[in-house]
mmCIF file of C-alpha atoms and ligand atoms in Angstrom:
data_model
loop_
_atom_site.group_PDB
_atom_site.id
_atom_site.type_symbol
_atom_site.label_atom_id
_atom_site.label_comp_id
_atom_site.label_asym_id
_atom_site.label_seq_id
_atom_site.Cartn_x
_atom_site.Cartn_y
_atom_site.Cartn_z
ATOM 1 C CA MET F 1 134.792 99.765 96.604
ATOM 2 C CA ALA F 2 131.177 96.929 97.510
ATOM 3 C CA GLU F 3 128.728 98.368 97.861
ATOM 4 C CA HIS F 4 126.726 95.525 98.770
ATOM 5 C CA ARG F 5 127.470 92.462 100.915
ATOM 6 C CA LEU F 6 125.698 89.182 101.912
ATOM 7 C CA SER F 7 125.970 87.431 105.726
ATOM 8 C CA VAL F 8 124.618 84.756 107.961
ATOM 9 C CA ASP F 9 122.503 87.476 109.117
ATOM 10 C CA ASP F 10 120.436 87.764 106.449
ATOM 11 C CA LEU F 11 119.630 84.304 106.243
ATOM 12 C CA ILE F 12 116.121 82.237 107.617
ATOM 13 C CA TRP F 13 116.651 78.976 106.875
ATOM 14 C CA PRO F 14 113.527 76.760 105.913
ATOM 15 C CA ILE F 15 112.835 73.738 106.858
ATOM 16 C CA PHE F 16 110.731 70.491 106.526
ATOM 17 C CA ILE F 17 109.027 68.788 109.617
ATOM 18 C CA ARG F 18 107.079 65.400 109.780
ATOM 19 C CA GLU F 19 106.359 62.907 112.296
ATOM 20 C CA GLY F 20 109.026 60.117 114.103
ATOM 21 C CA GLY F 21 112.573 59.068 113.936
ATOM 22 C CA GLY F 22 114.441 57.244 111.803
ATOM 23 C CA GLU F 23 116.634 58.926 108.397
ATOM 24 C CA PRO F 24 115.480 61.874 107.429
ATOM 25 C CA GLN F 25 113.393 61.489 103.989
ATOM 26 C CA ALA F 26 114.557 63.015 100.839
ATOM 27 C CA ILE F 27 112.365 64.853 98.788
ATOM 28 C CA GLY F 28 112.802 64.327 95.065
ATOM 29 C CA SER F 29 112.023 67.032 93.453
ATOM 30 C CA MET F 30 114.244 69.491 96.144
ATOM 31 C CA PRO F 31 117.642 67.367 96.193
ATOM 32 C CA GLY F 32 119.769 67.704 98.691
ATOM 33 C CA VAL F 33 116.308 69.152 101.034
ATOM 34 C CA VAL F 34 114.265 66.517 103.644
ATOM 35 C CA ARG F 35 111.877 66.138 105.338
ATOM 36 C CA VAL F 36 112.852 65.583 109.312
ATOM 37 C CA GLY F 37 111.852 63.453 111.479
ATOM 38 C CA LEU F 38 110.462 65.609 114.959
ATOM 39 C CA ASP F 39 113.320 63.219 116.997
ATOM 40 C CA GLY F 40 115.864 63.939 114.896
ATOM 41 C CA LEU F 41 115.430 68.102 114.133
ATOM 42 C CA ALA F 42 117.459 69.012 117.709
ATOM 43 C CA LYS F 43 121.021 67.285 115.294
ATOM 44 C CA HIS F 44 119.395 68.539 112.140
ATOM 45 C CA VAL F 45 119.673 72.182 113.497
ATOM 46 C CA ALA F 46 122.645 72.212 115.184
ATOM 47 C CA GLU F 47 124.693 73.466 111.758
ATOM 48 C CA ALA F 48 122.259 76.161 111.446
ATOM 49 C CA ALA F 49 123.081 76.792 115.291
ATOM 50 C CA ARG F 50 126.292 77.023 114.913
ATOM 51 C CA LEU F 51 126.401 79.062 112.094
ATOM 52 C CA GLY F 52 125.002 81.560 113.357
ATOM 53 C CA ILE F 53 121.682 81.182 111.510
ATOM 54 C CA PRO F 54 118.784 83.818 113.374
ATOM 55 C CA ALA F 55 115.733 82.491 112.017
ATOM 56 C CA ILE F 56 114.497 79.190 111.281
ATOM 57 C CA ALA F 57 110.940 78.809 109.109
ATOM 58 C CA LEU F 58 108.719 75.148 110.376
ATOM 59 C CA PHE F 59 106.955 73.318 107.625
ATOM 60 C CA PRO F 60 104.942 70.925 108.373
ATOM 61 C CA ALA F 61 104.340 67.163 105.626
ATOM 62 C CA THR F 62 100.848 65.813 107.771
ATOM 63 C CA PRO F 63 100.706 62.911 107.491
ATOM 64 C CA PRO F 64 97.804 62.345 105.192
ATOM 65 C CA GLU F 65 94.901 60.551 107.865
ATOM 66 C CA GLN F 66 95.262 63.812 109.430
ATOM 67 C CA LYS F 67 94.159 66.354 106.899
ATOM 68 C CA ASP F 68 90.400 67.388 106.468
ATOM 69 C CA ALA F 69 88.634 69.150 104.171
ATOM 70 C CA GLU F 70 88.719 71.419 106.978
ATOM 71 C CA GLY F 71 92.448 71.609 108.172
ATOM 72 C CA THR F 72 91.876 71.073 111.823
ATOM 73 C CA GLU F 73 95.267 69.351 112.318
ATOM 74 C CA ALA F 74 96.291 73.546 112.210
ATOM 75 C CA LEU F 75 94.340 73.928 115.613
ATOM 76 C CA ASN F 76 95.400 71.317 117.672
ATOM 77 C CA GLU F 77 97.823 72.151 120.157
ATOM 78 C CA ARG F 78 99.761 69.139 120.416
ATOM 79 C CA ASN F 79 100.191 69.831 116.092
ATOM 80 C CA LEU F 80 103.601 69.094 114.072
ATOM 81 C CA ILE F 81 104.573 72.754 114.000
ATOM 82 C CA CYS F 82 103.481 73.523 118.082
ATOM 83 C CA ARG F 83 105.453 70.337 119.091
ATOM 84 C CA ALA F 84 108.721 71.208 117.380
ATOM 85 C CA ALA F 85 108.758 75.337 118.300
ATOM 86 C CA ARG F 86 108.727 73.562 122.069
ATOM 87 C CA LEU F 87 111.440 71.592 121.401
ATOM 88 C CA LEU F 88 113.931 73.959 119.409
ATOM 89 C CA LYS F 89 112.771 76.858 121.995
ATOM 90 C CA ASP F 90 114.263 74.656 124.694
ATOM 91 C CA HIS F 91 117.590 73.416 122.428
ATOM 92 C CA TYR F 92 118.241 76.974 120.833
ATOM 93 C CA PRO F 93 116.587 79.844 122.191
ATOM 94 C CA GLN F 94 118.382 82.787 120.260
ATOM 95 C CA ILE F 95 116.829 81.622 116.813
ATOM 96 C CA ALA F 96 113.885 82.992 115.866
ATOM 97 C CA LEU F 97 111.102 81.053 114.771
ATOM 98 C CA VAL F 98 108.911 81.866 111.969
ATOM 99 C CA GLY F 99 105.612 80.184 111.399
ATOM 100 C CA ASP F 100 103.547 79.650 108.028
ATOM 101 C CA VAL F 101 99.613 80.253 108.961
ATOM 102 C CA ALA F 102 97.979 79.222 105.948
ATOM 103 C CA LEU F 103 95.316 75.615 106.305
ATOM 104 C CA ASP F 104 97.417 74.220 102.845
ATOM 105 C CA PRO F 105 99.688 71.380 105.286
ATOM 106 C CA TYR F 106 96.204 69.862 106.336
ATOM 107 C CA THR F 107 93.523 70.915 104.079
ATOM 108 C CA ASN F 108 92.476 67.413 101.790
ATOM 109 C CA HIS F 109 92.290 69.473 98.967
ATOM 110 C CA GLY F 110 95.883 70.824 99.521
ATOM 111 C CA HIS F 111 94.378 74.324 99.432
ATOM 112 C CA ASP F 112 95.579 77.466 101.446
ATOM 113 C CA GLY F 113 91.452 78.008 103.473
ATOM 114 C CA VAL F 114 88.788 76.549 103.357
ATOM 115 C CA LEU F 115 86.272 75.987 100.134
ATOM 116 C CA ARG F 116 82.668 76.603 99.014
ATOM 117 C CA ASP F 117 80.928 76.227 96.330
ATOM 118 C CA GLY F 118 84.741 75.379 94.395
ATOM 119 C CA TYR F 119 85.969 78.116 95.829
ATOM 120 C CA VAL F 120 88.776 79.673 99.240
ATOM 121 C CA ALA F 121 86.129 81.435 101.146
ATOM 122 C CA ASN F 122 88.084 84.846 102.606
ATOM 123 C CA ASP F 123 86.515 85.697 105.460
ATOM 124 C CA GLU F 124 85.421 81.558 107.106
ATOM 125 C CA SER F 125 89.369 80.999 106.295
ATOM 126 C CA VAL F 126 89.940 84.538 107.650
ATOM 127 C CA ALA F 127 88.517 83.075 110.811
ATOM 128 C CA ILE F 128 90.140 79.816 111.092
ATOM 129 C CA LEU F 129 93.612 81.702 110.362
ATOM 130 C CA THR F 130 93.435 83.345 112.959
ATOM 131 C CA ARG F 131 92.657 80.477 115.510
ATOM 132 C CA GLN F 132 95.826 78.783 113.732
ATOM 133 C CA ALA F 133 97.737 82.331 114.729
ATOM 134 C CA VAL F 134 97.294 82.818 118.350
ATOM 135 C CA ASN F 135 98.404 78.780 118.519
ATOM 136 C CA GLN F 136 101.401 79.042 117.250
ATOM 137 C CA ALA F 137 102.222 82.110 118.874
ATOM 138 C CA ALA F 138 101.295 80.096 122.468
ATOM 139 C CA ALA F 139 103.736 77.396 120.821
ATOM 140 C CA GLY F 140 106.373 79.972 120.645
ATOM 141 C CA ILE F 141 106.832 80.976 117.089
ATOM 142 C CA ASP F 142 108.368 84.389 117.272
ATOM 143 C CA ILE F 143 107.149 85.550 113.926
ATOM 144 C CA LEU F 144 103.996 84.354 112.317
ATOM 145 C CA ALA F 145 103.691 84.387 108.849
ATOM 146 C CA PRO F 146 100.840 84.358 106.627
ATOM 147 C CA SER F 147 101.269 82.627 102.885
ATOM 148 C CA ASP F 148 97.815 82.203 103.213
ATOM 149 C CA MET F 149 96.925 86.015 100.995
ATOM 150 C CA MET F 150 93.379 86.453 102.288
ATOM 151 C CA ASP F 151 92.135 89.835 102.547
ATOM 152 C CA GLY F 152 92.045 90.901 105.986
ATOM 153 C CA ARG F 153 93.989 88.380 107.802
ATOM 154 C CA ILE F 154 97.543 90.819 108.694
ATOM 155 C CA GLY F 155 94.547 93.040 110.350
ATOM 156 C CA ALA F 156 92.221 89.821 111.856
ATOM 157 C CA ILE F 157 95.407 88.487 112.936
ATOM 158 C CA ARG F 158 97.400 91.107 114.649
ATOM 159 C CA LYS F 159 94.367 92.183 116.712
ATOM 160 C CA ILE F 160 93.594 87.758 117.751
ATOM 161 C CA LEU F 161 97.452 88.168 119.278
ATOM 162 C CA ASP F 162 96.863 91.519 120.744
ATOM 163 C CA ASP F 163 93.339 90.375 122.823
ATOM 164 C CA ASN F 164 95.620 87.196 123.740
ATOM 165 C CA ALA F 165 98.192 89.332 125.231
ATOM 166 C CA PHE F 166 100.993 87.766 122.532
ATOM 167 C CA ILE F 167 102.660 91.628 121.998
ATOM 168 C CA ASN F 168 106.203 91.241 121.265
ATOM 169 C CA THR F 169 105.091 88.393 118.345
ATOM 170 C CA LYS F 170 106.038 89.473 115.269
ATOM 171 C CA ILE F 171 103.895 89.403 110.649
ATOM 172 C CA LEU F 172 105.899 88.901 108.112
ATOM 173 C CA ALA F 173 103.138 89.505 106.020
ATOM 174 C CA TYR F 174 103.093 87.323 102.434
ATOM 175 C CA SER F 175 102.164 90.507 100.981
ATOM 176 C CA ALA F 176 103.501 89.833 97.565
ATOM 177 C CA LYS F 177 102.685 86.235 96.532
ATOM 178 C CA TYR F 178 101.966 85.474 93.168
ATOM 179 C CA ALA F 179 100.023 82.473 91.708
ATOM 180 C CA SER F 180 103.803 80.743 90.985
ATOM 181 C CA GLY F 181 104.830 77.563 89.008
ATOM 182 C CA PHE F 182 107.733 77.681 91.199
ATOM 183 C CA TYR F 183 105.872 76.550 94.531
ATOM 184 C CA GLY F 184 106.079 73.253 93.295
ATOM 185 C CA PRO F 185 108.615 71.197 94.535
ATOM 186 C CA PHE F 186 107.252 73.109 98.150
ATOM 187 C CA ARG F 187 104.133 71.164 97.145
ATOM 188 C CA ASP F 188 105.555 67.882 96.688
ATOM 189 C CA ALA F 189 107.303 68.527 100.304
ATOM 190 C CA VAL F 190 104.872 69.081 102.436
ATOM 191 C CA GLY F 191 102.079 66.707 100.557
ATOM 192 C CA SER F 192 100.006 69.485 99.248
ATOM 193 C CA SER F 193 100.115 68.626 94.399
ATOM 194 C CA ALA F 194 98.728 65.883 95.597
ATOM 195 C CA SER F 195 96.044 67.470 97.061
ATOM 196 C CA LEU F 196 95.689 69.919 94.737
ATOM 197 C CA LYS F 197 94.791 67.726 92.037
ATOM 198 C CA GLY F 198 96.210 69.951 89.295
ATOM 199 C CA ALA F 199 94.162 72.994 90.694
ATOM 200 C CA ASP F 200 95.774 76.002 90.998
ATOM 201 C CA LYS F 201 95.671 78.917 94.039
ATOM 202 C CA LYS F 202 94.941 81.734 91.099
ATOM 203 C CA SER F 203 91.706 82.823 92.507
ATOM 204 C CA TYR F 204 94.081 84.172 95.731
ATOM 205 C CA GLN F 205 97.828 84.624 94.817
ATOM 206 C CA MET F 206 98.839 87.212 92.803
ATOM 207 C CA ASP F 207 98.801 87.546 88.804
ATOM 208 C CA PRO F 208 102.375 87.399 87.614
ATOM 209 C CA ALA F 209 101.361 90.026 85.204
ATOM 210 C CA ASN F 210 100.875 92.983 88.378
ATOM 211 C CA GLY F 211 103.306 95.616 89.466
ATOM 212 C CA ASP F 212 101.332 97.579 90.565
ATOM 213 C CA GLU F 213 98.946 95.410 92.728
ATOM 214 C CA ALA F 214 101.530 94.401 94.970
ATOM 215 C CA LEU F 215 102.568 97.451 96.131
ATOM 216 C CA HIS F 216 98.677 97.372 96.748
ATOM 217 C CA GLU F 217 98.667 94.364 98.516
ATOM 218 C CA VAL F 218 102.096 95.733 100.414
ATOM 219 C CA ALA F 219 100.730 98.861 101.229
ATOM 220 C CA LEU F 220 97.117 97.176 103.196
ATOM 221 C CA ASP F 221 99.441 94.713 105.048
ATOM 222 C CA ILE F 222 101.492 97.812 106.660
ATOM 223 C CA GLN F 223 97.982 100.062 107.490
ATOM 224 C CA GLU F 224 96.666 96.354 109.261
ATOM 225 C CA GLY F 225 100.287 95.582 110.698
ATOM 226 C CA ALA F 226 102.581 93.870 109.709
ATOM 227 C CA ASP F 227 106.212 94.485 110.787
ATOM 228 C CA ILE F 228 107.586 92.553 107.841
ATOM 229 C CA VAL F 229 106.481 91.623 104.548
ATOM 230 C CA MET F 230 107.482 90.236 101.642
ATOM 231 C CA ILE F 231 107.771 89.414 98.044
ATOM 232 C CA LYS F 232 107.769 85.743 96.728
ATOM 233 C CA PRO F 233 109.331 83.831 94.988
ATOM 234 C CA GLY F 234 112.779 86.087 94.682
ATOM 235 C CA LEU F 235 114.446 85.648 91.701
ATOM 236 C CA PRO F 236 111.948 86.724 88.793
ATOM 237 C CA TYR F 237 110.275 89.287 91.193
ATOM 238 C CA LEU F 238 112.969 91.268 92.570
ATOM 239 C CA ASP F 239 111.457 94.269 90.323
ATOM 240 C CA ILE F 240 108.690 94.028 93.009
ATOM 241 C CA VAL F 241 110.480 93.922 95.681
ATOM 242 C CA ARG F 242 112.976 96.986 94.249
ATOM 243 C CA ARG F 243 109.571 98.681 94.024
ATOM 244 C CA VAL F 244 108.194 97.714 97.419
ATOM 245 C CA LYS F 245 111.160 99.014 99.559
ATOM 246 C CA GLU F 246 111.855 101.888 97.329
ATOM 247 C CA ALA F 247 107.871 102.462 98.322
ATOM 248 C CA PHE F 248 107.742 101.826 101.834
ATOM 249 C CA ARG F 249 110.866 101.831 103.186
ATOM 250 C CA VAL F 250 109.667 99.622 105.754
ATOM 251 C CA PRO F 251 112.067 95.961 106.048
ATOM 252 C CA THR F 252 111.188 93.813 103.114
ATOM 253 C CA PHE F 253 111.980 90.062 102.824
ATOM 254 C CA ALA F 254 111.676 87.429 99.892
ATOM 255 C CA TYR F 255 111.875 84.332 99.241
ATOM 256 C CA GLN F 256 113.616 82.384 97.058
ATOM 257 C CA VAL F 257 111.727 79.605 96.756
ATOM 258 C CA SER F 258 112.212 75.962 96.020
ATOM 259 C CA GLY F 259 111.864 76.210 92.386
ATOM 260 C CA GLU F 260 114.123 78.166 92.628
ATOM 261 C CA TYR F 261 115.902 76.425 94.315
ATOM 262 C CA ALA F 262 115.566 73.510 92.051
ATOM 263 C CA MET F 263 116.955 74.690 89.355
ATOM 264 C CA LEU F 264 120.322 75.743 90.846
ATOM 265 C CA LYS F 265 120.818 72.499 92.368
ATOM 266 C CA SER F 266 119.966 70.785 89.547
ATOM 267 C CA ALA F 267 122.143 72.972 87.139
ATOM 268 C CA ALA F 268 124.909 72.478 89.813
ATOM 269 C CA ARG F 269 124.555 68.609 89.744
ATOM 270 C CA ASN F 270 124.696 68.282 86.415
ATOM 271 C CA GLY F 271 127.672 70.103 86.134
ATOM 272 C CA PHE F 272 126.496 73.093 84.630
ATOM 273 C CA LEU F 273 126.758 75.574 86.768
ATOM 274 C CA ASP F 274 129.271 76.079 89.668
ATOM 275 C CA GLU F 275 126.858 75.905 92.344
ATOM 276 C CA LYS F 276 128.630 78.892 95.266
ATOM 277 C CA THR F 277 129.418 81.431 92.692
ATOM 278 C CA CYS F 278 126.449 81.115 90.735
ATOM 279 C CA VAL F 279 124.051 80.822 94.029
ATOM 280 C CA LEU F 280 125.299 83.877 95.994
ATOM 281 C CA GLU F 281 125.162 85.332 93.248
ATOM 282 C CA THR F 282 121.894 85.183 93.222
ATOM 283 C CA LEU F 283 121.727 85.393 97.295
ATOM 284 C CA LEU F 284 123.628 89.105 96.937
ATOM 285 C CA SER F 285 120.889 90.161 94.119
ATOM 286 C CA PHE F 286 118.155 90.251 96.548
ATOM 287 C CA LYS F 287 120.393 92.652 98.937
ATOM 288 C CA ARG F 288 121.228 94.734 96.452
ATOM 289 C CA ALA F 289 117.243 94.649 95.117
ATOM 290 C CA GLY F 290 116.661 95.533 98.680
ATOM 291 C CA CYS F 291 116.113 92.502 100.936
ATOM 292 C CA ASP F 292 116.512 92.982 104.527
ATOM 293 C CA ALA F 293 116.459 88.632 104.973
ATOM 294 C CA ILE F 294 116.186 86.305 102.019
ATOM 295 C CA LEU F 295 113.867 82.751 103.198
ATOM 296 C CA SER F 296 116.134 79.938 101.088
ATOM 297 C CA TYR F 297 116.596 76.235 101.240
ATOM 298 C CA TYR F 298 120.535 77.372 100.239
ATOM 299 C CA ALA F 299 120.727 79.109 104.064
ATOM 300 C CA LEU F 300 123.122 76.735 105.520
ATOM 301 C CA GLU F 301 124.710 76.142 102.852
ATOM 302 C CA ALA F 302 125.823 79.792 101.869
ATOM 303 C CA ALA F 303 126.644 80.334 105.697
ATOM 304 C CA GLN F 304 128.907 77.900 105.482
ATOM 305 C CA TRP F 305 130.002 79.481 102.252
ATOM 306 C CA LEU F 306 130.246 82.603 104.056
ATOM 307 C CA ARG F 307 131.810 81.149 107.113
ATOM 308 C CA SER F 308 134.723 79.912 105.364
HETATM 309 C C1 PBG M 401 101.623 77.710 101.573
HETATM 310 C C2 PBG M 401 102.644 78.103 101.038
HETATM 311 C C3 PBG M 401 104.003 77.104 99.916
HETATM 312 C C4 PBG M 401 104.896 77.805 99.674
HETATM 313 C C5 PBG M 401 104.796 78.406 100.758
HETATM 314 N N1 PBG M 401 104.273 78.596 101.838
HETATM 315 C C6 PBG M 401 103.030 77.239 98.525
HETATM 316 C C7 PBG M 401 101.945 77.616 97.791
HETATM 317 O O1 PBG M 401 101.579 78.351 97.830
HETATM 318 O O2 PBG M 401 101.296 76.169 97.017
HETATM 319 C C8 PBG M 401 105.734 78.415 99.131
HETATM 320 C C9 PBG M 401 107.555 77.847 98.844
HETATM 321 C C10 PBG M 401 108.239 77.073 98.095
HETATM 322 O O3 PBG M 401 107.598 77.300 97.244
HETATM 323 O O4 PBG M 401 109.105 77.095 98.982
HETATM 324 N N2 PBG M 401 100.477 78.578 101.874
#
């Protein structure tokens, strides 16, 4: 009688990458999640490949000395993401790679674009983001995921991909991305919280009070050439997932973000919740709301539970 079912096919696993080797580094606010060195990356992904996780999203923890005000390192064709993409494509050609298009892991102020007079400058940022997108596509990223929330970036990225003959690269648009407190642990993981120094992203991310606006954002991104749209965070915004899915009937993903992971993990570690039951229940709720796939730091554990 079950109307909905969660399967390993629904899961996308976000991972954090850093330079070098050695033991994976723990992230204090995300117990159980690590920053893995490039040298250990193939091994880190082996279990996900064995379980049949179809896609992985890559996020770099860029060394602070490589960050600058313009996020120049994002355009380096040998940056962490590009090297990670080539390495993973060699080892696991069956796994689709999702690359985050935004400057925050590369800027010394932690914003997703470049700052002019204290504000993120939309059009100048879009021009840089399109070059970042091509750089990632050339390294083998299959799905570009602009998470920056600049206006017009989906159309601009689609055009530059076409101009450079990347006709099979897909665009997963973070269309309805809210200015959320639930990104806190992620910002620790990539080191952007230290750079932001308490600043917020409210001038370009969405107001949690708004629902209709999400539909406008999604409509624009589809018009501009997005293959997939995304809502983020996940659980507090499942109403938006449902509205988007009903209105547009396009592939719709959601991101169970770092703070959602941290809540579940810390409650589980304290013995307050049964982890497997609660995590699988949240992931199934995403499906019931209308999601076609879910980005989750629990992807690997969930895949293990689903396979066992
Ligand atoms: C940045 C980006 C963020 C996340 C994904 N890409 C954080 C932010 O906007 O500050 C958050 C993901 C998470 O919290 O798990 N472009």
